[in-house]
Short mmCIF file of C-alpha atoms in Angstrom, two decimals:
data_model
loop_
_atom_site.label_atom_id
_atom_site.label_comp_id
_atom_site.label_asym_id
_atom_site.label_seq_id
_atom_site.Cartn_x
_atom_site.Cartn_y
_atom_site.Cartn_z
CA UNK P 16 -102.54 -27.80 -86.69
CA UNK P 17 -103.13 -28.21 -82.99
CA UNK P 18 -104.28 -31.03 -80.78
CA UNK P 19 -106.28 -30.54 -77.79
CA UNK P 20 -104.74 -27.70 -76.97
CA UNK P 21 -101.57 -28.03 -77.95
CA UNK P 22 -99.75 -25.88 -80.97
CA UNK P 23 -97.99 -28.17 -83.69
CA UNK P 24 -94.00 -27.92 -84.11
CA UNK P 25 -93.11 -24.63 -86.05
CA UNK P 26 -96.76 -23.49 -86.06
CA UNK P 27 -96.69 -19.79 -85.87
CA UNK P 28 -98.44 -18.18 -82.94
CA UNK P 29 -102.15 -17.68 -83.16
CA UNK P 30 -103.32 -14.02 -83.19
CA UNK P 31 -105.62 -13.01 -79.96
CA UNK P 32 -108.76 -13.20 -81.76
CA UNK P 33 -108.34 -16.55 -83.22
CA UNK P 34 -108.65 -18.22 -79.77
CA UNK P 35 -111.21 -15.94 -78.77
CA UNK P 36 -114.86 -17.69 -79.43
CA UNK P 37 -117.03 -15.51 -76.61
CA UNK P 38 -119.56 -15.31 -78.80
CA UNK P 39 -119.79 -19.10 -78.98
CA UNK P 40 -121.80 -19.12 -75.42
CA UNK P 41 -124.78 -17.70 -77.35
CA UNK P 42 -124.99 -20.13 -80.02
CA UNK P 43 -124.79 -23.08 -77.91
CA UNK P 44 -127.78 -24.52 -76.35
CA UNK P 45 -127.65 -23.70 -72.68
CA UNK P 46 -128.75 -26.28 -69.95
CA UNK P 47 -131.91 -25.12 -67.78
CA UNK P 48 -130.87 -23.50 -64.30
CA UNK P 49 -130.90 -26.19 -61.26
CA UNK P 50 -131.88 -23.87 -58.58
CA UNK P 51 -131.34 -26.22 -56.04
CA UNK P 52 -128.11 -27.06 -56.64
CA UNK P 53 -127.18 -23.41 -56.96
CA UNK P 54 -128.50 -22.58 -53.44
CA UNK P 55 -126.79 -25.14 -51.85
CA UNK P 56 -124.15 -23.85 -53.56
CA UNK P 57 -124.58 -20.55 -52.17
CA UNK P 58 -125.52 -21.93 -48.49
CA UNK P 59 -122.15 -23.66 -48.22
CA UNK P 60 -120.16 -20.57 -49.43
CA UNK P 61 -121.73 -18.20 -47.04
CA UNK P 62 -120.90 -20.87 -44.55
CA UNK P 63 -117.54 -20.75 -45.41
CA UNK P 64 -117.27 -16.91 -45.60
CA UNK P 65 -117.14 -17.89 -40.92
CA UNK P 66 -113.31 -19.37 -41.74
CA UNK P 67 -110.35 -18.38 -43.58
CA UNK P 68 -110.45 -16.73 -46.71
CA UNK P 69 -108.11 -18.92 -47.98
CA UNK P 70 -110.84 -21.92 -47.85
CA UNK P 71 -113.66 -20.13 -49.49
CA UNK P 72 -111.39 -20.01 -52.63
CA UNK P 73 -110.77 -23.84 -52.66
CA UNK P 74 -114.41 -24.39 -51.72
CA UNK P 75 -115.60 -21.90 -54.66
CA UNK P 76 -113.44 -23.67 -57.26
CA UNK P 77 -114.56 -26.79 -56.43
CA UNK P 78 -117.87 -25.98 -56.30
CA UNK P 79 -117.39 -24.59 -60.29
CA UNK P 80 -116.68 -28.25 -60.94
CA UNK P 81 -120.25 -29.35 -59.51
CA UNK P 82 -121.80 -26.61 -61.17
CA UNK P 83 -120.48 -26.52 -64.34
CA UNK P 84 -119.21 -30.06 -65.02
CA UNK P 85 -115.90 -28.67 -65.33
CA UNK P 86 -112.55 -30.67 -65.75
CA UNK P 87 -110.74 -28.12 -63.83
CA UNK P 88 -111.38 -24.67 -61.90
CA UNK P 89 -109.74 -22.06 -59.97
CA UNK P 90 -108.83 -18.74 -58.76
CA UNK P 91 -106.10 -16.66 -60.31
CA UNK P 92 -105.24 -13.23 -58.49
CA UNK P 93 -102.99 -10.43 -59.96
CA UNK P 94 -99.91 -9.78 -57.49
CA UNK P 95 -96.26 -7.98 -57.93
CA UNK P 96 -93.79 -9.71 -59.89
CA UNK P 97 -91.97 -9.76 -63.62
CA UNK P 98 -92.41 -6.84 -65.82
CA UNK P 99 -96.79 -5.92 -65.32
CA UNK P 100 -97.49 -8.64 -62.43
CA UNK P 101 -97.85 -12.03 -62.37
CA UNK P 102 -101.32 -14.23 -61.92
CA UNK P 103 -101.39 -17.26 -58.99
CA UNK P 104 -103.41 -19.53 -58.94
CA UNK P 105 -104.50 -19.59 -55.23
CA UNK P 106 -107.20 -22.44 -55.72
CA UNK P 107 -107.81 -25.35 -58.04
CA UNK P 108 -110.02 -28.19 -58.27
CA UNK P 109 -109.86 -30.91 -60.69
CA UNK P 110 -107.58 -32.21 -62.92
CA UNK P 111 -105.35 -29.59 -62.70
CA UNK P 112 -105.28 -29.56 -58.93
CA UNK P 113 -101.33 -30.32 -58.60
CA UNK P 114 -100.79 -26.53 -60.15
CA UNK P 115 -102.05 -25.25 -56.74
CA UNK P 116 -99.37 -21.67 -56.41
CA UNK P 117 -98.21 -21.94 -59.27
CA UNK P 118 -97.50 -18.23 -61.81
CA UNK P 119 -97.54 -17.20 -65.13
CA UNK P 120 -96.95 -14.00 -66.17
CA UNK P 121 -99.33 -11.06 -66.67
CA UNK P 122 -98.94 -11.13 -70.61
CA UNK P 123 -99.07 -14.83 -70.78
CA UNK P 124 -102.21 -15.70 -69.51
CA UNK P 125 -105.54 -15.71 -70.97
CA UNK P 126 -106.49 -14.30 -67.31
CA UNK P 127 -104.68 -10.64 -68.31
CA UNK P 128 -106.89 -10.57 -71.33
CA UNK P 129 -110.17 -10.64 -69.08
CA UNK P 130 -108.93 -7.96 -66.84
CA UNK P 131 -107.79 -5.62 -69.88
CA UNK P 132 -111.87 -6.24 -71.35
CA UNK P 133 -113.07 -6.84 -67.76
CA UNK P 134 -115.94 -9.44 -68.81
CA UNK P 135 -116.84 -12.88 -69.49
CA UNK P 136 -114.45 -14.34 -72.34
CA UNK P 137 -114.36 -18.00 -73.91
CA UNK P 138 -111.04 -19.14 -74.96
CA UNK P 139 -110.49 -22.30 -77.54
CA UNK P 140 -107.51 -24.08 -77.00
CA UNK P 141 -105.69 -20.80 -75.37
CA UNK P 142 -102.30 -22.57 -76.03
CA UNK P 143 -101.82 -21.66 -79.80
CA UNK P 144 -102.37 -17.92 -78.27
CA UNK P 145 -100.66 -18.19 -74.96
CA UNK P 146 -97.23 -20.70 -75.24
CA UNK P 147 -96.83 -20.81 -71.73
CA UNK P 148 -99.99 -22.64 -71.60
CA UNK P 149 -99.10 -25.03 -74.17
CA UNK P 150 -97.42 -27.95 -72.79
CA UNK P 151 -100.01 -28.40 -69.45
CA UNK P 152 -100.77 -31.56 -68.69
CA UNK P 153 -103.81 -32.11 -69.25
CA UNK P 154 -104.05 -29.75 -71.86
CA UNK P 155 -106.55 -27.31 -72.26
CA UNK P 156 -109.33 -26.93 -74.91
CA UNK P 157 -111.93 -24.47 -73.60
CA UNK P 158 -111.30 -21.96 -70.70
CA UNK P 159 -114.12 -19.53 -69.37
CA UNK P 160 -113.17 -17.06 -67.42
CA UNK P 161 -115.04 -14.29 -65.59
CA UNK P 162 -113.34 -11.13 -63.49
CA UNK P 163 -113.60 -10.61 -60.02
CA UNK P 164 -113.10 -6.72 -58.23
CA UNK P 165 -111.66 -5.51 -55.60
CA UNK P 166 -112.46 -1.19 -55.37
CA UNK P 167 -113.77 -1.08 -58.66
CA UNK P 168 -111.02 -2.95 -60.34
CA UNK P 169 -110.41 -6.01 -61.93
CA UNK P 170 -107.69 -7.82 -59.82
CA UNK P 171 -108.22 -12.02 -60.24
CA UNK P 172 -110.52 -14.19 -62.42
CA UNK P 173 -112.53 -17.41 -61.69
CA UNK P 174 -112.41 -19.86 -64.24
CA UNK P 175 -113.14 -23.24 -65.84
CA UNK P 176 -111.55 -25.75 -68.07
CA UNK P 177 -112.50 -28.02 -70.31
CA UNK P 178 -109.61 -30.78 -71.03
CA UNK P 179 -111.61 -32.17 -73.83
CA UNK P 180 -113.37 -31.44 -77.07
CA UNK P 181 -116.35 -33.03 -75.34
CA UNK P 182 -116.57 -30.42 -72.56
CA UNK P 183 -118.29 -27.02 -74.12
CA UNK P 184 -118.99 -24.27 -72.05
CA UNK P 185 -122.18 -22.74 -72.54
CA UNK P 186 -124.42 -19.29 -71.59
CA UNK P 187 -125.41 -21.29 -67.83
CA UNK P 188 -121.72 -21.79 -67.24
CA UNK P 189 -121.37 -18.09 -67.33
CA UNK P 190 -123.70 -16.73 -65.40
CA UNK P 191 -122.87 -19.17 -62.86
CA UNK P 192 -118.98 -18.25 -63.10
CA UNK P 193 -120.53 -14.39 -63.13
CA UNK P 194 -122.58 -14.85 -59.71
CA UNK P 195 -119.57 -16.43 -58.01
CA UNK P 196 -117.25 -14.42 -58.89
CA UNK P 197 -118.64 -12.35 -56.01
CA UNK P 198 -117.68 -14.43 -53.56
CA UNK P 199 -114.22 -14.51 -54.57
CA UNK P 200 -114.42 -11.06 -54.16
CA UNK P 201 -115.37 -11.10 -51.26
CA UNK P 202 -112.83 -13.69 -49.83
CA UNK P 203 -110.25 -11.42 -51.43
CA UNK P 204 -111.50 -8.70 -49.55
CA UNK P 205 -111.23 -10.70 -46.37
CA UNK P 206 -107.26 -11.85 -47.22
CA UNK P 207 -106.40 -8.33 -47.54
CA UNK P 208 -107.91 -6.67 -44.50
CA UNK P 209 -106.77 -9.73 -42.78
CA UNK P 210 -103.17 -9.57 -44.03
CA UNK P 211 -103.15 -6.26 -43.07
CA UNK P 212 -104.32 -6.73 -39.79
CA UNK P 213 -101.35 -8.94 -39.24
CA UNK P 214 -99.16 -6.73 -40.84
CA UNK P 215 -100.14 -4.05 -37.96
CA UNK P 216 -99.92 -6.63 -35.52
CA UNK P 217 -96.44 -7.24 -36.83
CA UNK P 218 -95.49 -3.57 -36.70
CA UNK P 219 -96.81 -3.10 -33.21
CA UNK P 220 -95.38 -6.62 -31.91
CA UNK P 221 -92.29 -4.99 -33.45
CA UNK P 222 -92.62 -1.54 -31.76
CA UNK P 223 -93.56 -3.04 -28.54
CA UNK P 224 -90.11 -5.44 -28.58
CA UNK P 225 -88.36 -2.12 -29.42
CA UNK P 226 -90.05 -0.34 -26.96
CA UNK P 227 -89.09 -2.80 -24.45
CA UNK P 228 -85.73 -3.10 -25.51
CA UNK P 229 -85.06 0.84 -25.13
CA UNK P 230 -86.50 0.43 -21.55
CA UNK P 231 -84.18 -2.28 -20.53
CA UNK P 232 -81.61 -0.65 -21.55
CA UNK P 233 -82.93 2.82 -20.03
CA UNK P 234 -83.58 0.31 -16.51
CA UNK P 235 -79.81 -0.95 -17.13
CA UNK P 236 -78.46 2.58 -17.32
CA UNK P 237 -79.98 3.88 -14.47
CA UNK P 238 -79.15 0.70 -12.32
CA UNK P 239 -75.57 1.38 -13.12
CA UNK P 240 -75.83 4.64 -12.32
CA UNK P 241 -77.43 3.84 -8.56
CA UNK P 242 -75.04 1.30 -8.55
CA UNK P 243 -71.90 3.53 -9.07
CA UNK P 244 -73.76 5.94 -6.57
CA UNK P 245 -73.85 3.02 -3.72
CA UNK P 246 -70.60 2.38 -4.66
CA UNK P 247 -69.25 5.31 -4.91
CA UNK P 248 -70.55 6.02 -0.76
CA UNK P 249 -69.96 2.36 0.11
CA UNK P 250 -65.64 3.36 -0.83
CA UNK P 251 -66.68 6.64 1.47
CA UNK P 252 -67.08 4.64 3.94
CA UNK P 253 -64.68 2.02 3.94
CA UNK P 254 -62.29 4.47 3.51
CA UNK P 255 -62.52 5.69 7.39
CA UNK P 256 -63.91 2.50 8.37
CA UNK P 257 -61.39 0.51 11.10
CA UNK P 258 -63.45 -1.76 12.02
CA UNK P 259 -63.09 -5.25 10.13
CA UNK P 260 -67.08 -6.48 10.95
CA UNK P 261 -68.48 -3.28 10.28
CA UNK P 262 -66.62 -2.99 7.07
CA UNK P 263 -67.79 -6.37 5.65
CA UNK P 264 -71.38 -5.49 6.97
CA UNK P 265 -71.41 -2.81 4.66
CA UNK P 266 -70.18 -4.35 2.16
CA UNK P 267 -72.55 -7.03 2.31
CA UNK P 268 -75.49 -4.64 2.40
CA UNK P 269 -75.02 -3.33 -0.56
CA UNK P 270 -74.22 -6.63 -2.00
CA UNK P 271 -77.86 -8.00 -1.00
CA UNK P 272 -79.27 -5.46 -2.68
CA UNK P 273 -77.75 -5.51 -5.35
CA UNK P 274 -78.48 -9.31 -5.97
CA UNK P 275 -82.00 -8.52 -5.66
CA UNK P 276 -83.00 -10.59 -1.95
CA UNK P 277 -82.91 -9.97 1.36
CA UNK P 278 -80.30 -12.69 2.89
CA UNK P 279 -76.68 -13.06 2.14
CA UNK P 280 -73.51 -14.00 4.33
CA UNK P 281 -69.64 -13.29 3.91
CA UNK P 282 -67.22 -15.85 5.01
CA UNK P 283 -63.51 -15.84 5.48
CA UNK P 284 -60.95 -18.82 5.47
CA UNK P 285 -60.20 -20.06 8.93
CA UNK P 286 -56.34 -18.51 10.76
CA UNK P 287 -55.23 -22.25 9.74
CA UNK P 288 -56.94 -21.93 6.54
CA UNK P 289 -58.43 -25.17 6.07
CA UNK P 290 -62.56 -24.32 6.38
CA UNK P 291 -64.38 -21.15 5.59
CA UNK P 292 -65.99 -19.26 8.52
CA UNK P 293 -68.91 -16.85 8.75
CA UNK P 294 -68.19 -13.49 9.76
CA UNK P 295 -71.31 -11.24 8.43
CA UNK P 296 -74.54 -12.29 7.74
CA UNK P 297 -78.13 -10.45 6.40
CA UNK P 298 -81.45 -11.73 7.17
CA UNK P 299 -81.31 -14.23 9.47
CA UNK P 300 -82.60 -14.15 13.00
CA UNK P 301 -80.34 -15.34 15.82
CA UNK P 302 -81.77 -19.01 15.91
CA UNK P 303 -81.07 -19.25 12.56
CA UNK P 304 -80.45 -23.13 11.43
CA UNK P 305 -78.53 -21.92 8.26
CA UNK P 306 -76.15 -19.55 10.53
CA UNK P 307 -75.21 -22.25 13.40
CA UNK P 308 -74.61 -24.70 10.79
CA UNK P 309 -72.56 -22.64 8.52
CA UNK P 310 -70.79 -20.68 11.38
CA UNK P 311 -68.00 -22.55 11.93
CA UNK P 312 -67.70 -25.08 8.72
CA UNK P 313 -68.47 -23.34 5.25
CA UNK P 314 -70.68 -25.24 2.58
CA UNK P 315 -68.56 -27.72 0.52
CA UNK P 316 -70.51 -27.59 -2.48
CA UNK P 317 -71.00 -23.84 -2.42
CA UNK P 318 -68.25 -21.56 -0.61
CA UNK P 319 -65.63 -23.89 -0.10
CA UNK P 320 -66.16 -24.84 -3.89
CA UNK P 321 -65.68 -21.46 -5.29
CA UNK P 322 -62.67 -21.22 -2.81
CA UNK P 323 -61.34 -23.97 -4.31
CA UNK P 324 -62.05 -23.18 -8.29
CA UNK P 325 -61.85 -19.36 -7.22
CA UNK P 326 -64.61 -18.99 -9.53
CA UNK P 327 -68.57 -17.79 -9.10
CA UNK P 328 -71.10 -20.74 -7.72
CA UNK P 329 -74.49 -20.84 -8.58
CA UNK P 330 -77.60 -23.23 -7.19
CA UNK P 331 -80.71 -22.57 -9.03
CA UNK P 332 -82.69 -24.68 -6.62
CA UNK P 333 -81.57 -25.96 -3.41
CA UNK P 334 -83.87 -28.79 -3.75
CA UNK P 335 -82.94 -30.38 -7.01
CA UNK P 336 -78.91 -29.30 -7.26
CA UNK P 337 -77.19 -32.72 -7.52
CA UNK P 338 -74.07 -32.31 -5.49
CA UNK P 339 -76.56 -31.65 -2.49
CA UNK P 340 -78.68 -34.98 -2.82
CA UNK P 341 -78.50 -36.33 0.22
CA UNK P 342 -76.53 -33.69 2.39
CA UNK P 343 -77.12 -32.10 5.84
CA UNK P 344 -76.38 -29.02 4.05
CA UNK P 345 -79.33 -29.51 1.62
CA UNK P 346 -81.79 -30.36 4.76
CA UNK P 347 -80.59 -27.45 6.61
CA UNK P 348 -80.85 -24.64 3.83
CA UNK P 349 -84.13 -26.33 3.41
CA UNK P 350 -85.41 -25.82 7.07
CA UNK P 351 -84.65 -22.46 6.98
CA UNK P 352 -86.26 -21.80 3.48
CA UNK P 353 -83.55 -21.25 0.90
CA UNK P 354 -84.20 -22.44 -2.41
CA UNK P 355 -81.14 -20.58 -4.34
CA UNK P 356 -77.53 -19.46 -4.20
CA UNK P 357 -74.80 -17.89 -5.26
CA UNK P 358 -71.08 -17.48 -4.10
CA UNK P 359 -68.60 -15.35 -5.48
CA UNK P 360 -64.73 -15.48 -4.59
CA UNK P 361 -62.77 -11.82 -3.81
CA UNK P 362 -59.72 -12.77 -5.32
CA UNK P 363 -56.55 -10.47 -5.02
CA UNK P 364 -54.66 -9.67 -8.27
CA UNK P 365 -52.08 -12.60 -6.99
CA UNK P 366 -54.92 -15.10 -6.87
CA UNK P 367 -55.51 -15.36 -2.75
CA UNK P 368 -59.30 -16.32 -1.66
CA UNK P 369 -59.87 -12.83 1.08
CA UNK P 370 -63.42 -13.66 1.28
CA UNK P 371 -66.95 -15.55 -0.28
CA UNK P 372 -69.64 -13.31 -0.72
CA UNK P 373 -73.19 -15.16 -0.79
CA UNK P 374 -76.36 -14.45 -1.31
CA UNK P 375 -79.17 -16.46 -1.15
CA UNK P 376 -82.71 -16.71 -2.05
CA UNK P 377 -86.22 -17.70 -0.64
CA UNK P 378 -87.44 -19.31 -4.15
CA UNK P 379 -85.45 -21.04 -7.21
CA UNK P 380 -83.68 -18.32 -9.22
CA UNK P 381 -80.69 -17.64 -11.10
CA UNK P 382 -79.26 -13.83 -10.38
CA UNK P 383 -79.08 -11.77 -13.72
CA UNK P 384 -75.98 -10.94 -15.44
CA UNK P 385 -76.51 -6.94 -14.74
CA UNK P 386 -76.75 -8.39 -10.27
CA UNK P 387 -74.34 -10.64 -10.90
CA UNK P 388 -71.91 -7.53 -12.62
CA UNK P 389 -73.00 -4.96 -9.66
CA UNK P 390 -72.11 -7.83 -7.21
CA UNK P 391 -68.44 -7.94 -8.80
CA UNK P 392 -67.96 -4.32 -9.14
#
């Protein structure tokens, strides 16, 4: 004994046939065709064939519940999963609406039966047949169901419940289901070229970060090899360099370069030790603001800083670095047009400040590790 749809206690499983009543449709009187309705119908689903795939299925199913007087609708598609696929249902309408995603396995569904016959097949009360469809709330009584293709095969179904003995499906219901099963076709269609469209996309984005990643490391490689090159001549020439100023004006050439600017400045601690003076500088002209003001009296909150914490000092922007609000150094770096900084200690192996190597920069910036390395090296 069964009740709407649901299979008694200890009731043995109904056989496939017994819930089968396709040839029902025929006997039944069937309603007159409303046109009208069923181009509107149309109309709107070609209108929504212009946005995502997704939304034609939800539009089609609910559509089936204006055409049909269903209680419930939707699409179920075939897709990987368990032992011979599993159906989801990737649009409802009506009453069963909250079931939106869910899955039921291949062999448990009434939907696996119309792909195996590929046609138009009337279940009663599909529950005594199928158990996992037993205990849905609501329960079903009648469920038409129609295939849909995708090249030349049966892949999903579009179908219709009825939730009470009232509801009877009938030969209009079917060749309603039948006509728009097309459309889910076709919004299938457009949900797999588009998904793999985006799977390319993902596989090229993915190439292309690869791609990029092998050249930054090919860049990095060959910057460390010019790097060892320049530094490889700049020890050449310190070696038979006597000259203190010419020395560090070597040194400091290569150093600008490497940090990737044009201006840059080496300072040593004063004979008495208590102030930082400039001794080399790169890129400034001889009325220079920032050279006469640094000359003689290093910057506090750069050079004299990293003297101090014998550690690397970095100003992103000149402008908004806090420990220069409101300095003459700020105004003066300003005036000259430095918006960045850096200033790295050479520190023997017994921890004595020899000199502040600086570089600075026309715009805010923040030197890269790989400039910042070279400049250390």
């Amino acid at each position: 004994m069964t009740t709407h749809g649901r299979t008694a206690p200890g009731q043995p499983r109904a056989s496939l046939e017994e819930v089968l009543v396709t040839e029902a449709l025929a006997g039944r009187p069937a309603r007159a065709p409303d046109h009208a309705a069923e181009a509107a119908a149309l109309t709107a689903l070609a209108e929504a064939m212009t946005g995502p795939p997704q939304a034609v299925l939800q539009k089609l199913a609910e559509l089936v519940i204006d055409l049909c007087g269903a209680d419930s609708s939707g699409i179920s598609i075939l897709e990987p999963g368990g032992r011979d696929g599993i159906f989801r249902w990737h649009a409802v309408a009506g009453r069963h609406a909250h079931h939106l995603n869910s899955t039921v396995p291949r062999d448990a569904s009434p939907c696996g039966t119309v792909l195996e016959r590929d046609r138009v097949l009337l279940f009663d009360r599909p529950g005594r047949r199928f158990l996992d469809l037993a205990d849905v709330d609501p329960p079903i009584v009648e469920n038409l169901l129609v295939p849909f293709h995708a090249d030349g095969k049966p892949i999903g179904t579009l179908w219709a419940l009825g939730h009470t003995p009232e509801k009877a499906f009938d030969a209009e219901d079917a060749r309603l289901l039948t006509r728009l099963s097309r459309f889910a076709a076709a919004a299938y269609r457009l949900m797999s070229e588009r998904g793999e469209l985006e799977r390319r996309a993902q596989d090229r984005a993915a190439e292309l970060v690869r791609a990029e990643a092998a050249l930054r490391d090919s860049e990095s490689r060959l910057a460390d090899l010019a790097g060892t090159r320049r530094l490889y001549d700049l020890h050449a020439k310190l070696a038979v360099e006597t000259d203190l100023k010419a020395a560090l004006d070597e040194i400091l050439a290569v150093a600008v370069d490497f940090a990737g600017t044009d201006r840059g400045c080496i300072q040593l601690p004063s004979d008495d030790g208590k102030r930082m003076e400039m001794v080399a500088h790169r890129g400034y002209g001889p009325e220079s603001a920032f050279t006469e003001h640094f000359r003689g009296n290093g910057s506090k909150v750069g050079c004299e800083t990293s003297k101090k914490e014998r550690k690397r000092i970095i100003i992103e922007d000149v402008e908004t670095f806090v420990p220069l609000l409101g300095t003459v150094d700020r105004e003066v770096c300003l005036s000259d047009g430095i918006r960045a900084a850096q200033s790295t200690p050479m520190v023997t192996t017994n921890g004595v400040v020899v000199f502040i190597l600086s570089t600075q920069y026309r715009r805010p910036h923040r030197p890269g590790e790989e400039q910042l390395r070279l400049i250390d090296l």
